[in-house]
mmCIF file of C-alpha atoms and ligand atoms in Angstrom:
data_model
loop_
_atom_site.group_PDB
_atom_site.id
_atom_site.type_symbol
_atom_site.label_atom_id
_atom_site.label_comp_id
_atom_site.label_asym_id
_atom_site.label_seq_id
_atom_site.Cartn_x
_atom_site.Cartn_y
_atom_site.Cartn_z
ATOM 1 C CA MET A 13 0.000 0.000 0.000
ATOM 2 C CA LYS A 14 1.617 3.210 -1.159
ATOM 3 C CA ALA A 15 0.312 6.334 0.528
ATOM 4 C CA ALA A 16 1.057 9.999 -0.075
ATOM 5 C CA ILE A 17 0.540 12.883 2.304
ATOM 6 C CA TYR A 18 -0.924 16.035 0.769
ATOM 7 C CA PRO A 19 -0.212 18.851 3.208
ATOM 8 C CA GLY A 20 -1.546 22.372 2.834
ATOM 9 C CA SER A 21 -3.460 25.236 4.323
ATOM 10 C CA PHE A 22 -6.670 24.410 2.439
ATOM 11 C CA ASP A 23 -8.078 27.784 3.468
ATOM 12 C CA PRO A 24 -10.476 26.767 1.874
ATOM 13 C CA ILE A 25 -10.115 23.686 -0.347
ATOM 14 C CA THR A 26 -10.643 24.546 -4.034
ATOM 15 C CA LYS A 27 -11.310 22.603 -7.210
ATOM 16 C CA GLY A 28 -7.562 22.905 -7.867
ATOM 17 C CA HIS A 29 -6.791 20.913 -4.720
ATOM 18 C CA ILE A 30 -9.468 18.346 -5.599
ATOM 19 C CA ASP A 31 -7.997 17.959 -9.072
ATOM 20 C CA VAL A 32 -4.559 17.253 -7.576
ATOM 21 C CA ILE A 33 -6.063 14.683 -5.166
ATOM 22 C CA GLU A 34 -7.985 12.914 -7.954
ATOM 23 C CA ARG A 35 -4.855 12.686 -10.091
ATOM 24 C CA ALA A 36 -2.797 11.439 -7.144
ATOM 25 C CA LEU A 37 -5.306 8.655 -6.485
ATOM 26 C CA LYS A 38 -4.435 7.241 -9.912
ATOM 27 C CA ILE A 39 -0.852 6.801 -8.743
ATOM 28 C CA PHE A 40 -1.145 6.115 -5.006
ATOM 29 C CA ASP A 41 -3.307 3.653 -3.108
ATOM 30 C CA ARG A 42 -4.141 6.224 -0.481
ATOM 31 C CA VAL A 43 -3.933 9.984 -0.116
ATOM 32 C CA ILE A 44 -3.838 11.607 3.305
ATOM 33 C CA ILE A 45 -5.056 15.200 3.111
ATOM 34 C CA ALA A 46 -3.371 16.948 6.007
ATOM 35 C CA VAL A 47 -4.398 20.427 7.115
ATOM 36 C CA GLY A 48 -1.337 22.163 8.504
ATOM 37 C CA GLU A 49 -1.819 24.342 11.533
ATOM 38 C CA ASN A 50 0.763 26.944 10.718
ATOM 39 C CA LEU A 51 1.317 29.584 13.341
ATOM 40 C CA GLU A 52 2.942 32.035 10.926
ATOM 41 C CA LYS A 53 0.260 31.899 8.284
ATOM 42 C CA LYS A 54 -2.978 33.338 9.565
ATOM 43 C CA SER A 55 -5.971 31.275 8.499
ATOM 44 C CA PHE A 56 -9.401 32.573 7.659
ATOM 45 C CA PHE A 57 -11.163 29.300 8.455
ATOM 46 C CA THR A 58 -10.587 27.204 11.564
ATOM 47 C CA THR A 59 -9.090 23.740 11.160
ATOM 48 C CA LYS A 60 -12.472 22.275 12.084
ATOM 49 C CA GLU A 61 -14.195 24.240 9.323
ATOM 50 C CA LYS A 62 -11.484 23.308 6.818
ATOM 51 C CA ILE A 63 -11.847 19.619 7.641
ATOM 52 C CA TRP A 64 -15.617 19.806 7.335
ATOM 53 C CA MET A 65 -15.337 21.418 3.897
ATOM 54 C CA ILE A 66 -12.772 18.842 2.762
ATOM 55 C CA ARG A 67 -14.978 16.002 3.975
ATOM 56 C CA GLU A 68 -18.049 17.414 2.210
ATOM 57 C CA SER A 69 -16.070 17.946 -0.993
ATOM 58 C CA THR A 70 -14.434 14.538 -1.198
ATOM 59 C CA GLY A 71 -17.392 12.257 -0.543
ATOM 60 C CA HIS A 72 -17.039 10.880 -4.092
ATOM 61 C CA LEU A 73 -13.484 9.725 -3.456
ATOM 62 C CA LYS A 74 -12.346 6.441 -1.991
ATOM 63 C CA ASN A 75 -9.036 5.779 -0.307
ATOM 64 C CA ILE A 76 -8.536 9.154 1.268
ATOM 65 C CA GLU A 77 -7.965 10.174 4.848
ATOM 66 C CA ILE A 78 -8.466 13.668 6.246
ATOM 67 C CA ASP A 79 -6.290 14.786 9.104
ATOM 68 C CA SER A 80 -4.519 17.804 10.586
ATOM 69 C CA PHE A 81 -1.062 18.354 11.982
ATOM 70 C CA SER A 82 0.972 21.027 13.678
ATOM 71 C CA GLY A 83 4.695 21.464 13.851
ATOM 72 C CA LEU A 84 7.186 20.167 11.359
ATOM 73 C CA LEU A 85 5.725 18.359 8.358
ATOM 74 C CA LEU A 86 8.535 15.814 8.384
ATOM 75 C CA GLY A 87 7.661 14.795 11.929
ATOM 76 C CA TYR A 88 4.076 14.216 10.869
ATOM 77 C CA VAL A 89 5.115 12.260 7.767
ATOM 78 C CA LYS A 90 7.244 9.960 9.930
ATOM 79 C CA LYS A 91 4.454 9.531 12.449
ATOM 80 C CA LYS A 92 2.146 8.386 9.646
ATOM 81 C CA LYS A 93 4.856 5.947 8.496
ATOM 82 C CA CYS A 94 4.748 7.501 5.060
ATOM 83 C CA ASN A 95 7.565 8.698 2.823
ATOM 84 C CA VAL A 96 5.847 10.635 0.058
ATOM 85 C CA ILE A 97 4.841 14.289 0.242
ATOM 86 C CA LEU A 98 2.431 15.360 -2.463
ATOM 87 C CA ARG A 99 2.309 18.954 -3.683
ATOM 88 C CA GLY A 100 0.480 20.637 -6.506
ATOM 89 C CA LEU A 101 2.174 22.800 -9.083
ATOM 90 C CA ARG A 102 0.511 25.678 -10.815
ATOM 91 C CA ALA A 103 2.604 28.146 -12.723
ATOM 92 C CA VAL A 104 6.277 28.975 -12.525
ATOM 93 C CA SER A 105 5.529 31.065 -9.458
ATOM 94 C CA ASP A 106 5.062 27.932 -7.320
ATOM 95 C CA PHE A 107 8.260 26.377 -8.519
ATOM 96 C CA GLU A 108 10.946 28.200 -6.605
ATOM 97 C CA PHE A 109 9.204 27.922 -3.262
ATOM 98 C CA GLU A 110 8.288 24.265 -3.749
ATOM 99 C CA PHE A 111 11.756 23.373 -5.046
ATOM 100 C CA GLN A 112 13.380 24.933 -1.992
ATOM 101 C CA ARG A 113 11.020 23.142 0.387
ATOM 102 C CA ALA A 114 11.436 19.784 -1.312
ATOM 103 C CA LEU A 115 15.222 19.990 -1.263
ATOM 104 C CA MET A 116 15.268 21.111 2.343
ATOM 105 C CA ASN A 117 13.033 18.204 3.340
ATOM 106 C CA ARG A 118 15.292 15.836 1.436
ATOM 107 C CA LYS A 119 18.332 17.213 3.269
ATOM 108 C CA LEU A 120 16.580 16.686 6.590
ATOM 109 C CA ASP A 121 15.423 13.196 5.679
ATOM 110 C CA GLY A 122 16.795 11.410 2.628
ATOM 111 C CA ASP A 123 14.020 8.797 2.715
ATOM 112 C CA ILE A 124 11.281 11.257 1.949
ATOM 113 C CA GLU A 125 10.352 12.105 -1.622
ATOM 114 C CA THR A 126 8.248 15.040 -2.745
ATOM 115 C CA VAL A 127 6.014 14.325 -5.718
ATOM 116 C CA PHE A 128 4.512 17.172 -7.737
ATOM 117 C CA ILE A 129 1.313 16.965 -9.678
ATOM 118 C CA MET A 130 0.359 19.491 -12.292
ATOM 119 C CA THR A 131 -3.148 20.716 -12.141
ATOM 120 C CA LYS A 132 -5.658 21.004 -14.952
ATOM 121 C CA GLU A 133 -5.120 24.154 -17.050
ATOM 122 C CA ASP A 134 -8.442 25.587 -15.839
ATOM 123 C CA TYR A 135 -7.101 25.778 -12.292
ATOM 124 C CA VAL A 136 -3.639 27.132 -12.991
ATOM 125 C CA PHE A 137 -4.581 30.600 -11.771
ATOM 126 C CA LEU A 138 -6.652 29.386 -8.852
ATOM 127 C CA ASN A 139 -5.727 29.786 -5.221
ATOM 128 C CA SER A 140 -7.623 29.994 -1.943
ATOM 129 C CA GLY A 141 -6.804 33.690 -1.535
ATOM 130 C CA ILE A 142 -8.438 34.701 -4.808
ATOM 131 C CA VAL A 143 -11.530 32.693 -3.925
ATOM 132 C CA LYS A 144 -11.911 34.499 -0.593
ATOM 133 C CA GLU A 145 -11.454 37.831 -2.316
ATOM 134 C CA ILE A 146 -14.167 37.088 -4.862
ATOM 135 C CA ALA A 147 -16.523 35.833 -2.144
ATOM 136 C CA GLN A 148 -15.904 38.898 -0.039
ATOM 137 C CA PHE A 149 -17.089 41.092 -2.892
ATOM 138 C CA LYS A 150 -20.086 38.832 -3.514
ATOM 139 C CA GLY A 151 -18.731 37.375 -6.729
ATOM 140 C CA ASN A 152 -19.702 33.909 -7.910
ATOM 141 C CA VAL A 153 -17.168 31.313 -6.768
ATOM 142 C CA SER A 154 -19.077 28.213 -7.810
ATOM 143 C CA GLN A 155 -16.780 27.373 -10.720
ATOM 144 C CA PHE A 156 -13.738 27.457 -8.447
ATOM 145 C CA VAL A 157 -14.825 25.638 -5.303
ATOM 146 C CA PRO A 158 -16.963 22.628 -4.367
ATOM 147 C CA GLU A 159 -20.568 23.341 -3.390
ATOM 148 C CA ALA A 160 -20.013 22.975 0.351
ATOM 149 C CA VAL A 161 -17.239 25.569 0.231
ATOM 150 C CA ALA A 162 -19.360 28.021 -1.750
ATOM 151 C CA LYS A 163 -22.076 27.601 0.875
ATOM 152 C CA LYS A 164 -19.679 28.167 3.742
ATOM 153 C CA LEU A 165 -18.263 31.277 2.049
ATOM 154 C CA LYS A 166 -21.791 32.638 1.666
ATOM 155 C CA GLU A 167 -22.292 32.196 5.405
ATOM 156 C CA LYS A 168 -19.065 34.070 6.135
ATOM 157 C CA PHE A 169 -19.837 36.873 3.687
ATOM 158 C CA PRO A 170 -23.616 37.226 3.815
HETATM 159 P P1 ADP B 11 0.227 25.912 1.345
HETATM 160 O O1 ADP B 11 -0.040 27.055 2.268
HETATM 161 O O2 ADP B 11 0.949 24.772 1.995
HETATM 162 O O3 ADP B 11 0.811 26.288 0.011
HETATM 163 P P2 ADP B 11 -2.255 25.493 -0.029
HETATM 164 O O4 ADP B 11 -3.543 25.017 0.501
HETATM 165 O O5 ADP B 11 -2.219 26.886 -0.579
HETATM 166 O O6 ADP B 11 -1.214 25.288 1.094
HETATM 167 O O7 ADP B 11 -1.761 24.509 -1.134
HETATM 168 C C1 ADP B 11 -1.472 23.160 -0.874
HETATM 169 C C2 ADP B 11 -0.829 22.556 -2.094
HETATM 170 O O8 ADP B 11 -1.763 22.548 -3.160
HETATM 171 C C3 ADP B 11 0.378 23.331 -2.616
HETATM 172 O O9 ADP B 11 1.294 22.398 -3.142
HETATM 173 C C4 ADP B 11 -0.190 24.173 -3.704
HETATM 174 O O10 ADP B 11 0.790 24.482 -4.687
HETATM 175 C C5 ADP B 11 -1.244 23.247 -4.262
HETATM 176 N N1 ADP B 11 -2.326 23.954 -4.916
HETATM 177 C C6 ADP B 11 -3.130 24.909 -4.437
HETATM 178 N N2 ADP B 11 -4.004 25.350 -5.357
HETATM 179 C C7 ADP B 11 -3.728 24.644 -6.482
HETATM 180 C C8 ADP B 11 -4.238 24.639 -7.803
HETATM 181 N N3 ADP B 11 -5.193 25.458 -8.185
HETATM 182 N N4 ADP B 11 -3.703 23.770 -8.662
HETATM 183 C C9 ADP B 11 -2.688 22.960 -8.295
HETATM 184 N N5 ADP B 11 -2.162 22.924 -7.090
HETATM 185 C C10 ADP B 11 -2.656 23.749 -6.185
#
């Protein structure tokens, strides 16, 4: 059984994230979606809300696990007895940051591999920040996020 851990802020989960997860499930037997509780990066949604939205948005998928972690990602990966970190790649802008992270993680633990999955072209420009911005100004986010997320955003920005 080969599992991959997909860590992220998921603030909130978008169709871009879902696309990455669906593609990963064609390669791995199991994908663990792990919401990182990052002290530096201020979140709009609570971890509980994020997990609820992820659960609601991934009901059609088998072989996934939804979890959260705090502290160093590598510690969490070890705890889960996993050695693959899954990350999504959008445009060139993601590359430098992701490359640095992946190499640093490899330096810290040579057993861990980072695997990148390219998203569908439609989602190349999509990120959670843009979605929140659109929702805040009452724009329609339904083409960018799963239904449960759109609903939750409506509640937050009535
Ligand atoms: P983080 O704060 O760790 O970057 P995110 O939730 O923003 O967390 O993203 C988690 C992962 O998903 C990252 O690897 C990011 O590049 C990827 N990702 C986010 N949005 C998209 C998208 N639209 N298409 C492909 N990958 C994406």
